[in-house]
Short mmCIF file of C-alpha atoms and ligand atoms in Angstrom, two decimals:
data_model
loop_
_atom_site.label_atom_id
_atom_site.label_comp_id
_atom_site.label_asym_id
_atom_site.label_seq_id
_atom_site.Cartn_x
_atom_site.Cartn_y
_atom_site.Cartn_z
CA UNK A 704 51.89 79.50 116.71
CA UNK A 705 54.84 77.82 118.22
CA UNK A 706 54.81 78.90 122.37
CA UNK A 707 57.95 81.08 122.81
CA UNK A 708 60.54 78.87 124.88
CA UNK A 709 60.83 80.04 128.55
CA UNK A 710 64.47 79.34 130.91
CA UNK A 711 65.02 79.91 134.20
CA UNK A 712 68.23 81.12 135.34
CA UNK A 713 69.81 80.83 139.14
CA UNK A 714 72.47 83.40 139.86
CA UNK A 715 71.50 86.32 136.88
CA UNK A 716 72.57 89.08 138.88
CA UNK A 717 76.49 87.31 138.56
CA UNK A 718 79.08 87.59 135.24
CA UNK A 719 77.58 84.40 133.85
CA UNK A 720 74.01 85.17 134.58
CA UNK A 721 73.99 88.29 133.16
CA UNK A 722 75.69 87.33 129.42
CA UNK A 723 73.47 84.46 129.11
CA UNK A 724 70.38 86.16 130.10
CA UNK A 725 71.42 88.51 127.25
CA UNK A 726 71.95 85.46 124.86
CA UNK A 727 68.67 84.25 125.91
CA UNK A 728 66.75 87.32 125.00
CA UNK A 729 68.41 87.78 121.80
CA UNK A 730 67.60 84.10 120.78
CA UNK A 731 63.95 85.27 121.59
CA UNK A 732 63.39 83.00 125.03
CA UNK A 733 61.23 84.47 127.79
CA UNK A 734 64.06 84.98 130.46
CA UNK A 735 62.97 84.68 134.15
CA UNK A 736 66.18 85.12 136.71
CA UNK A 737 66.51 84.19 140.72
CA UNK A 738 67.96 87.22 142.87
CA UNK A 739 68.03 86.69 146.34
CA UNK A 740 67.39 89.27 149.07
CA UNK A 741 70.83 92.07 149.43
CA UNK A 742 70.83 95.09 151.21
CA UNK A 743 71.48 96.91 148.19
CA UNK A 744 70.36 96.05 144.85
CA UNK A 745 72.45 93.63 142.50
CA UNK A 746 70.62 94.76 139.44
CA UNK A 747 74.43 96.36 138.09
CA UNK A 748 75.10 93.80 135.35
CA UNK A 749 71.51 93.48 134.29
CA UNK A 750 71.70 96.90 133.73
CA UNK A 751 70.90 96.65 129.90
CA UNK A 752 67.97 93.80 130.08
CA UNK A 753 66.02 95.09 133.39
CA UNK A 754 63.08 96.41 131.50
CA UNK A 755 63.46 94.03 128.67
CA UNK A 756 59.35 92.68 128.08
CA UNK A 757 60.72 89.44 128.17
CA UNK A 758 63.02 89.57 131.65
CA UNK A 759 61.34 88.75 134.38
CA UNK A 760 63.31 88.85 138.12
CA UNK A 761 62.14 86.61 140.95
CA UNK A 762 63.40 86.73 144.62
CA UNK A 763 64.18 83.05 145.79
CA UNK A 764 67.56 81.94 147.24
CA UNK A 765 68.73 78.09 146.55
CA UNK A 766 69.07 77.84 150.33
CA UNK A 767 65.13 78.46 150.46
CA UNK A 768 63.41 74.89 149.42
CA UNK A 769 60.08 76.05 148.96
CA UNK A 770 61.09 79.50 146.85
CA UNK A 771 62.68 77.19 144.57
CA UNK A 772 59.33 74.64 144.51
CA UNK A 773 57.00 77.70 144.24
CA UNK A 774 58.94 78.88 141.40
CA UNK A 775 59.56 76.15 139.23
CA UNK A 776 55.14 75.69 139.26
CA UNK A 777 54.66 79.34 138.92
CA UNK A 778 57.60 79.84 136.01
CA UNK A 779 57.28 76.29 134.07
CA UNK A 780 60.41 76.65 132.43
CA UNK A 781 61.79 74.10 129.45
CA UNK A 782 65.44 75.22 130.45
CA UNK A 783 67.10 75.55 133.73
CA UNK A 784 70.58 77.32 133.58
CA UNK A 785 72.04 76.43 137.52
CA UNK A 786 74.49 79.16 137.57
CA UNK A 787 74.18 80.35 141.76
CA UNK A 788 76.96 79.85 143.73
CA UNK A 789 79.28 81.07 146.60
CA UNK A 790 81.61 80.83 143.53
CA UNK A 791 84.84 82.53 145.59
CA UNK A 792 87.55 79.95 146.11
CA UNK A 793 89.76 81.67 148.81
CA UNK A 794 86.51 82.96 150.56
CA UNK A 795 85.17 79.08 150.91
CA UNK A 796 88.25 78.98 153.07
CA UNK A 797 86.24 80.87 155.22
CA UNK A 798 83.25 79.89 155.16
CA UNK A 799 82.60 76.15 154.01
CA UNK A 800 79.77 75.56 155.75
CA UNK A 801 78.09 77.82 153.90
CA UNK A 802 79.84 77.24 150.99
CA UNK A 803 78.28 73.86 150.79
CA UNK A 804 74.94 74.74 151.73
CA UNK A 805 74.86 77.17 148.51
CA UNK A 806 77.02 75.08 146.10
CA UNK A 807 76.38 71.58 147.23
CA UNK A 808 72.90 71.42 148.70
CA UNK A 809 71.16 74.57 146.70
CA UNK A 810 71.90 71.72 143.62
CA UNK A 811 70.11 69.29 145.07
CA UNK A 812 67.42 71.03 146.55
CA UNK A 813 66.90 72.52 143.02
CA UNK A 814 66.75 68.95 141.23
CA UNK A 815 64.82 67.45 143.67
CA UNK A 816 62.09 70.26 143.41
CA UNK A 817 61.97 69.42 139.63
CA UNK A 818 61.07 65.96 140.53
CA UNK A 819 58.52 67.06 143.36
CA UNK A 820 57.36 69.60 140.66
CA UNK A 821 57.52 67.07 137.69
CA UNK A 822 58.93 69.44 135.59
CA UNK A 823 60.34 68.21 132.06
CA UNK A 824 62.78 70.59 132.07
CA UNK A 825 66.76 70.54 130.77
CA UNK A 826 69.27 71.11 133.31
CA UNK A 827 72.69 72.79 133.19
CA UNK A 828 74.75 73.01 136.42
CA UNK A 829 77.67 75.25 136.43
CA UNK A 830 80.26 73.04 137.31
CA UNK A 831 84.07 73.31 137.17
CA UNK A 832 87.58 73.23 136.28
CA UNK A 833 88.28 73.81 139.96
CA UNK A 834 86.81 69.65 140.49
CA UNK A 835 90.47 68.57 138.69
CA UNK A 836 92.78 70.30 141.76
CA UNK A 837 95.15 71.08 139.76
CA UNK A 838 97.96 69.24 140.50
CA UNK A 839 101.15 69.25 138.11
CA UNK A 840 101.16 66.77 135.32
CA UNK A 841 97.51 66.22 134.97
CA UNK A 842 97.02 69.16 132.39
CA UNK A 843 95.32 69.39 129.94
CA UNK A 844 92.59 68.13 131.83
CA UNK A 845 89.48 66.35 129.99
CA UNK A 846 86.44 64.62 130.85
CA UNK A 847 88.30 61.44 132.29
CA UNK A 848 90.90 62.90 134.17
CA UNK A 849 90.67 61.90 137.79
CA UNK A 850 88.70 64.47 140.22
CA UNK A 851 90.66 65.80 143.26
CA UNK A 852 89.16 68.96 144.44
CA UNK A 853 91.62 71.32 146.70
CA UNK A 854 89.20 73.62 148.39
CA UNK A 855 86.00 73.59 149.94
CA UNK A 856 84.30 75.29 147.06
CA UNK A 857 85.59 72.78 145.00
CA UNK A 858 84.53 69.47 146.91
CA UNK A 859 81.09 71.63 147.12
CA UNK A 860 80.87 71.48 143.12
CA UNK A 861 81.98 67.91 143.71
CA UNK A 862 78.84 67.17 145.33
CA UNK A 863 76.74 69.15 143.06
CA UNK A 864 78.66 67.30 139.92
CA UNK A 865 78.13 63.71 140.98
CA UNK A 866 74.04 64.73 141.67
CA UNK A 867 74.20 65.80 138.62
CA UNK A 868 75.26 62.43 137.05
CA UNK A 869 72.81 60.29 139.51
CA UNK A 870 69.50 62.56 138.92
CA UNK A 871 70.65 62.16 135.21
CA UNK A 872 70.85 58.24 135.43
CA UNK A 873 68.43 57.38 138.02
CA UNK A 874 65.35 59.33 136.85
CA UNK A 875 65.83 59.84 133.26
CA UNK A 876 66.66 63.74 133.34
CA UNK A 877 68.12 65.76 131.09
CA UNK A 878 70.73 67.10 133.26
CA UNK A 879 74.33 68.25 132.54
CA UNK A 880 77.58 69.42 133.50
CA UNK A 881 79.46 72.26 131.87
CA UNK A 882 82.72 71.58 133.39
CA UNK A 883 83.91 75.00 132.51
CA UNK A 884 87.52 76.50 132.95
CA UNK A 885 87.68 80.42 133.92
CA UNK A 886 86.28 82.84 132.01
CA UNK A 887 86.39 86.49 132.70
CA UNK A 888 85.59 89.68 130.76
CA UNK A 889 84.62 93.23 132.28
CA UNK A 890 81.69 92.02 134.31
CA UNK A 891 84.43 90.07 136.57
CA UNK A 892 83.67 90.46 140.41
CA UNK A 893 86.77 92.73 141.43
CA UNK A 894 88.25 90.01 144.15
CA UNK A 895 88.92 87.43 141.05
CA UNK A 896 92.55 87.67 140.23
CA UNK A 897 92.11 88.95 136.59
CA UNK A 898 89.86 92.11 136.93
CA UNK A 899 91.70 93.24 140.28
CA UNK A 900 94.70 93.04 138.09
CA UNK A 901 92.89 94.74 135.10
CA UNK A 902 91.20 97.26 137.23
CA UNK A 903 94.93 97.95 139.05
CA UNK A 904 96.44 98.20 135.88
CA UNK A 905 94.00 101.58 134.44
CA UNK A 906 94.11 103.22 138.26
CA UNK A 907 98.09 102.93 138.19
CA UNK A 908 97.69 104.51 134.68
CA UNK A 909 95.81 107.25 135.90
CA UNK A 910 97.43 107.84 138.79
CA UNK A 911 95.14 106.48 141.13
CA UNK A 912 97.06 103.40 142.42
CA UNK A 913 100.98 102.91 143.15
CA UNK A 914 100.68 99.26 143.80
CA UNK A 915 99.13 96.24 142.90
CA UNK A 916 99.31 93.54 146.15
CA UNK A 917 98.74 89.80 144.92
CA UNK A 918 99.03 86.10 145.79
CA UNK A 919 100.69 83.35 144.14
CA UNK A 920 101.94 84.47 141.18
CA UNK A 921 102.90 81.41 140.06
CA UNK A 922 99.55 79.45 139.93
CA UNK A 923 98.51 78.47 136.04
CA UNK A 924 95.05 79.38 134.77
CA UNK A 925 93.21 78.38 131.22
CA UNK A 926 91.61 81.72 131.31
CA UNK A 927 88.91 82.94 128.38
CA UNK A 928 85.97 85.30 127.69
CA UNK A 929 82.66 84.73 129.52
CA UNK A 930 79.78 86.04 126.99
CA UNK A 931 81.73 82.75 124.87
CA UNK A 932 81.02 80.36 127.70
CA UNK A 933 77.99 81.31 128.27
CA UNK A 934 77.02 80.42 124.34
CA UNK A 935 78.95 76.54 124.85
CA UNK A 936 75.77 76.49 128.01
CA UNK A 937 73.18 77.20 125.89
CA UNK A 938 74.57 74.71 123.02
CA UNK A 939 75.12 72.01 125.91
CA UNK A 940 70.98 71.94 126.24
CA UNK A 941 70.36 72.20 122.52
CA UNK A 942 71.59 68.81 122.43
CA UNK A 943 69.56 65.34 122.47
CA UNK A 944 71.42 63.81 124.95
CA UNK A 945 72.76 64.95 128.14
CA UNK A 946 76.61 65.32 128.47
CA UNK A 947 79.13 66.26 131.20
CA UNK A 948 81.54 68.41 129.26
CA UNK A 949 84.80 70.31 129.31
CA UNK A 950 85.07 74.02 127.81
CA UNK A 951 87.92 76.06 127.92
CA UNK A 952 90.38 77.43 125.55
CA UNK A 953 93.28 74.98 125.91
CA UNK A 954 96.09 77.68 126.78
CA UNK A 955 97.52 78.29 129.81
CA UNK A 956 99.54 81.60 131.60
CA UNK A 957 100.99 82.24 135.30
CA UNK A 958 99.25 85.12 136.92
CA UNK A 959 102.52 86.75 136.79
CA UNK A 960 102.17 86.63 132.87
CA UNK A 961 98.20 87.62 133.05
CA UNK A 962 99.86 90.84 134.73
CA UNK A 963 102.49 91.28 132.66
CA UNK A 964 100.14 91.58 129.63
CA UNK A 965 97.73 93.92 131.58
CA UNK A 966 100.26 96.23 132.41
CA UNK A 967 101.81 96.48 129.12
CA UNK A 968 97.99 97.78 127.73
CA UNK A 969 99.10 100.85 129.62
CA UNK A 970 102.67 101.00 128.41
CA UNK A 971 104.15 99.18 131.81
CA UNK A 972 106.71 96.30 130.86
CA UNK A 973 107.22 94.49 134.15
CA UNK A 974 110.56 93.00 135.20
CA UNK A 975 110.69 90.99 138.11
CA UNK A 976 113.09 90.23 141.02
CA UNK A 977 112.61 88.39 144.14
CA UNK A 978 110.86 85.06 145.44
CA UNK A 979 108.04 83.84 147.16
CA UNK A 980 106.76 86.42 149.54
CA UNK A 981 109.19 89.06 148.78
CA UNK A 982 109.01 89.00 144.88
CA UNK A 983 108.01 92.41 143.65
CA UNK A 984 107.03 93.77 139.75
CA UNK A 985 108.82 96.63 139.08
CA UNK A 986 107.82 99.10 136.23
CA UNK A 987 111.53 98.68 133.70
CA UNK A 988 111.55 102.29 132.51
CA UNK A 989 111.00 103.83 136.02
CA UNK A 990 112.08 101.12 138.07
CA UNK A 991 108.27 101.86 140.60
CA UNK A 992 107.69 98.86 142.10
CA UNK A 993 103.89 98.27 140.93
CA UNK A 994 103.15 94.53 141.84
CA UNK A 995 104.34 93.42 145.37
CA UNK A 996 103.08 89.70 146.87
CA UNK A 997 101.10 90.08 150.15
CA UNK A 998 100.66 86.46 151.78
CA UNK A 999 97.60 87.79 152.63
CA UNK A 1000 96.49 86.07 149.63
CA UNK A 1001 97.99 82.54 149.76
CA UNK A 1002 95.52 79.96 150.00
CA UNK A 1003 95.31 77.10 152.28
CA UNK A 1004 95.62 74.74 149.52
CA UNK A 1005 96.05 75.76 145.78
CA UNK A 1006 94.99 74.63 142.94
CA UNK A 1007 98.19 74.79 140.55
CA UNK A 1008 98.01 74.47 137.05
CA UNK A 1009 94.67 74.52 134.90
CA UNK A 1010 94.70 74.06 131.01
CA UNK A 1011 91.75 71.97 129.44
CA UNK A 1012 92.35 69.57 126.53
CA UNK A 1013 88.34 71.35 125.05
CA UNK A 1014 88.38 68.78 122.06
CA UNK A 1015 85.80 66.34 123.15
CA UNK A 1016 83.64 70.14 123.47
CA UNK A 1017 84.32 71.32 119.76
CA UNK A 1018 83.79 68.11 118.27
CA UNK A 1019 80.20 67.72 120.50
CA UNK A 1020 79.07 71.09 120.04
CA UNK A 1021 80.58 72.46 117.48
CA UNK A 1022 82.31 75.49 119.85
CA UNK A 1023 85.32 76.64 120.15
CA UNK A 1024 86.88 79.83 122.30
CA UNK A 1025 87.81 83.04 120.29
CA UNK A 1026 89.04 85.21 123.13
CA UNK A 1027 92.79 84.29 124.35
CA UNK A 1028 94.13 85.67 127.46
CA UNK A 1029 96.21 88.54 125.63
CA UNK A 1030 93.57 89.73 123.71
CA UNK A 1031 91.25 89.29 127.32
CA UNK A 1032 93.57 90.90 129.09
CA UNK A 1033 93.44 94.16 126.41
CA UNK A 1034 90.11 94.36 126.46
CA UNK A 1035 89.31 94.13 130.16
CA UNK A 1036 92.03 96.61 130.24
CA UNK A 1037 90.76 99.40 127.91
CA UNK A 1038 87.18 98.79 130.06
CA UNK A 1039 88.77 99.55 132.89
CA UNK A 1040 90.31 102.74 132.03
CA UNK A 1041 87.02 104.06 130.88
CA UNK A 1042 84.93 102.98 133.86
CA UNK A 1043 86.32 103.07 137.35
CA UNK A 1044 82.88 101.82 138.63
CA UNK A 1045 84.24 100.18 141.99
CA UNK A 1046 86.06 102.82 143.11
CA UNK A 1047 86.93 103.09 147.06
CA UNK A 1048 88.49 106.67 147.26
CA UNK A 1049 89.25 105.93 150.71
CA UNK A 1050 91.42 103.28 150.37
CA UNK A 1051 94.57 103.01 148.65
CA UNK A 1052 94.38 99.91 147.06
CA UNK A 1053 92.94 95.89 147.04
CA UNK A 1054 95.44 94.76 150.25
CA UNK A 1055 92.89 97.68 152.35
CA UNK A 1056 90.10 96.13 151.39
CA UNK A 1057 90.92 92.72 151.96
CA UNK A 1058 92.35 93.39 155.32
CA UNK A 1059 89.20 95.29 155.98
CA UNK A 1060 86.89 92.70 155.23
CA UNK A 1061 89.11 89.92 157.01
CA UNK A 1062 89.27 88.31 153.98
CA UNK A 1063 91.81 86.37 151.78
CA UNK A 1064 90.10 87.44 148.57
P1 NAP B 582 79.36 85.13 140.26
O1 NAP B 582 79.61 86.32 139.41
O2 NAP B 582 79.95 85.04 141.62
O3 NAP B 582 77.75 84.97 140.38
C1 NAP B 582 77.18 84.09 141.32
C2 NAP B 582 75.68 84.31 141.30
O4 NAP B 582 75.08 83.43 142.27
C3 NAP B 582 75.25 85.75 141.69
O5 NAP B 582 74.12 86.09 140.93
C4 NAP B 582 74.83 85.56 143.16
O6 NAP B 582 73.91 86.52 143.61
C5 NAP B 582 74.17 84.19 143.07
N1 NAP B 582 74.02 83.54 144.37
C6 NAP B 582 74.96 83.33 145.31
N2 NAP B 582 74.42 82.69 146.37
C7 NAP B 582 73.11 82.49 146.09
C8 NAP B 582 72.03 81.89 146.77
N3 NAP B 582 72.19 81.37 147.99
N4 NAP B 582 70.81 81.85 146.17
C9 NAP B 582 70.63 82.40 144.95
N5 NAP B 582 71.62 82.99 144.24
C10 NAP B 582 72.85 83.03 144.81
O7 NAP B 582 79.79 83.80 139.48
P2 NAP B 582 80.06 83.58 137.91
O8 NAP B 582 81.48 83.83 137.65
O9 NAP B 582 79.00 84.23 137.14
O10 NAP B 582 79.88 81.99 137.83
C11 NAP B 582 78.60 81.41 137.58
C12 NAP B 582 78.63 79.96 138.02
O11 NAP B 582 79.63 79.26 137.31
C13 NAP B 582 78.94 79.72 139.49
O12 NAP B 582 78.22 78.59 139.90
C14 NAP B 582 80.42 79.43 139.50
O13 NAP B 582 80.75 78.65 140.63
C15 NAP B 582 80.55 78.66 138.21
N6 NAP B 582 81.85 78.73 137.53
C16 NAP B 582 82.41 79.94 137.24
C17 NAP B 582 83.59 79.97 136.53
C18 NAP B 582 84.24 81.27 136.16
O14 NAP B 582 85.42 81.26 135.80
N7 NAP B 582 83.51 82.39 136.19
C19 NAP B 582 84.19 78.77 136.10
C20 NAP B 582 83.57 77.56 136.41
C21 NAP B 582 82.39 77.55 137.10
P3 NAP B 582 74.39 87.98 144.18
O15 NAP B 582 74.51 88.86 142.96
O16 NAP B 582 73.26 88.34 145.07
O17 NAP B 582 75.68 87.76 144.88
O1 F7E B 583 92.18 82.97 141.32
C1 F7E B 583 95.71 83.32 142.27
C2 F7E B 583 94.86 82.38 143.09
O2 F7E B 583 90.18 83.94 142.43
C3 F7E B 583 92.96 82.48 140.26
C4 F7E B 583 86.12 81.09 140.08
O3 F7E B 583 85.33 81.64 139.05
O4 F7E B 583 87.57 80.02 138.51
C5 F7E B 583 87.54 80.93 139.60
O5 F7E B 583 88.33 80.46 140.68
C6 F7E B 583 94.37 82.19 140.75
C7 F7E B 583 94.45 81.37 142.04
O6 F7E B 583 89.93 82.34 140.47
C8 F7E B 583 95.49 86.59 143.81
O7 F7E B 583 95.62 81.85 144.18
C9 F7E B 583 97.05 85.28 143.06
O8 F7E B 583 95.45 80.41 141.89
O9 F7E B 583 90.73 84.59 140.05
P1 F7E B 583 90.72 83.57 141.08
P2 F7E B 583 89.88 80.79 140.82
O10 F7E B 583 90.25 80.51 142.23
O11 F7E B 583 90.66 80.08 139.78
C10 F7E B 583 87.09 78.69 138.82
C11 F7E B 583 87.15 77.88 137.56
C12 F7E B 583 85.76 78.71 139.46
O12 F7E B 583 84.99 77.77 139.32
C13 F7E B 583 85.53 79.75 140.50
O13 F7E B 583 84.13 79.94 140.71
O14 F7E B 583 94.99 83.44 141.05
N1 F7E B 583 95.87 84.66 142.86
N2 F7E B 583 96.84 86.47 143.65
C14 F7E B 583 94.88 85.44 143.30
N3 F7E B 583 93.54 85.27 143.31
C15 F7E B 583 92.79 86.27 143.83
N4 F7E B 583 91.44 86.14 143.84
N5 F7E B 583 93.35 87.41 144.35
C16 F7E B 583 94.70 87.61 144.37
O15 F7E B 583 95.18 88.64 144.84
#
């Protein structure tokens, strides 16, 4: 009998984690996940596998050199799915220190300790559309367009990236990049642009909300359906050879259009009027203004526009995204309206919490 094959995944408890732990079980792997310490449990999205026979949860944290070490002996995986991260752009504003600890130096610490460990393992690191910055003309971006990260999470996946590419060539490993574009669905923490839109779209609807504060409106994302990226990571390690590779859907909105199709799930066609700061969404039939911009939100630096040119991907792997952004935004939507899960009855909408948290998120 053929021994059942065994992956370790960093960063379960997030959006990615979680789908891919799923795909794991279903393809009949022995899972085993990282969660570090909280004050509360993070167990929300693993809600479905946590007694699965084949799940098994570990605390380590990738700042924590020898939890990774002691795990990698005790767990022996064949598959290593790097998916931790301080993955919040505007937050790494704030903290970039630790940003890089996590993002930069939890990736090497974790391929190091497979050397130390001599573990003959594949490696997937979660790395990023965000590595491209953005800047106009350079979409669609593919894997030789020129890398100029605009934040501090981004230079952080930098670093990770480029280890990436050195463990790969200097030692021999099996080691790649997923240079993935975003992907959302309803397991989307609520300060990432698409589900606080979503999740503002069903409490307006309800009744709940009156307004919806955002950023820049005008930024361009290539925006498709995590449990879909999560199946391109697991084909990335089926392969032979190690590859750095681009996955996304190759289509492209404004933020202002994510919202617009959001809104209209719940029978609000937005017209706009106004710029910059003082550009508000205004509800045509009632003429409520439901989206206002907040500055609050502007980044330091911003990346742009993001579209990927995904070609070199489907050819390699065979994979291809299903989920556009209208049919994302629908079904993140109707989620929504079912399940308030997050809800802060004390405060009246996203701009409260942010401010309360001193936060640009
Ligand atoms: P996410 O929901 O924010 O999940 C991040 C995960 O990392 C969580 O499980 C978190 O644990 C864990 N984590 C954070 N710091 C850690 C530490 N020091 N030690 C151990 N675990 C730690 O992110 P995601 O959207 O699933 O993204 C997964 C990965 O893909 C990230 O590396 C992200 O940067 C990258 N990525 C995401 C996208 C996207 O559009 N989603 C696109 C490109 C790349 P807690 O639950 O305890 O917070
Ligand atoms: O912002 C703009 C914001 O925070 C998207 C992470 O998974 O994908 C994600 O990073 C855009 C930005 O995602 C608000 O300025 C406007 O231009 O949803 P986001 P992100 O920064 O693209 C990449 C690929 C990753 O790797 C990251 O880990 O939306 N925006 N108004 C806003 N963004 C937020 N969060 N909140 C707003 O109110």
């Amino acid at each position: 009998m053929t021994a059942r094959k065994k992956a370790l995944i960093t960063g379960v408890s997030g959006q990615d984690g979680s789908y891919l732990a799923e795909l794991l079980l279903a393809k009949g792997y022995d899972v085993h996940g990282i969660v570090r310490r909280n004050s509360e449990f993070t167990s929300r999205r693993l809600d479905r596998i946590l007694f699965h026979e084949r799940f098994t949860t570990h605390y380590g944290d990738v700042v924590d050199t020898s939890s990774l070490h002691t795990l990698l002996a005790r767990v022996g995986p064949s598959e290593i799915y790097h998916l931790a991260a301080q993955s919040h752009v505007a937050v790494s504003f704030s903290v970039p220190d630790y940003s890089a600890q996590v993002n930069a130096l939890g990736t090497l610490r974790l391929l190091n300790a497979i050397r130390e460990v001599d573990l003959k393992a594949r490696f997937y690191q979660a790395s990023t559309s965000e590595l491209f910055g953005g800047l106009r003309g350079t979409e669609p971006q593919h894997e030789g367009t020129p890398l100029t990260p605009r934040s501090p999470y981004s230079t952080s996946k930098l670093f990770g990236y480029w280890t990436v590419r050195n463990y790969r060539e200097a030692y021999g490993m099996h080691a790649s990049n997923g240079i993935l574009f975003n992907h959302e669905s309803p397991r989307r923490g609520r300060n990432f642009v698409t589900k606080k839109i979503t999740q503002a779209a069903a409490r307006i609807a309800r009744g709940e909300q009156e307004m919806l504060r955002l950023g820049n409106l005008d930024a361009v994302r290539d925006w498709g359906y995590a449990p879909e990226y999560v199946e391109a990571m697991w084909l990335i390690l089926q392969r032979d050879v190690p590859c750095d590779l681009v996955i996304g859907t190759g289509t492209a909105y404004t933020i202002r259009q994510f919202a617009e199709m959001a809104f209209a799930v719940v029978g609000i066609e937005l017209g706009w009027s106004g710029q910059g700061a003082d550009e508000r969404g205004r509800d045509r039939r009632t003429g409520a203004v439901r989206v206002a911009v907040d500055p609050v939100y502007f980044r330091p630096l911003e990346t742009e526009r993001l579209r990927a040119d995904p070609r070199l991907a489907e050819r390699t792997l065979g994979w291809r995204a299903r989920t556009l952004a209208p049919a994302l935004a629908r079904l993140m939507v109707r989620y929504d309206i079912v399940h308030d899960e997050f809800g802060f009855p004390d405060l009246v909408d996203d701009a409260d919490v942010a401010r309360r948290m001193e936060g640009r998120t």
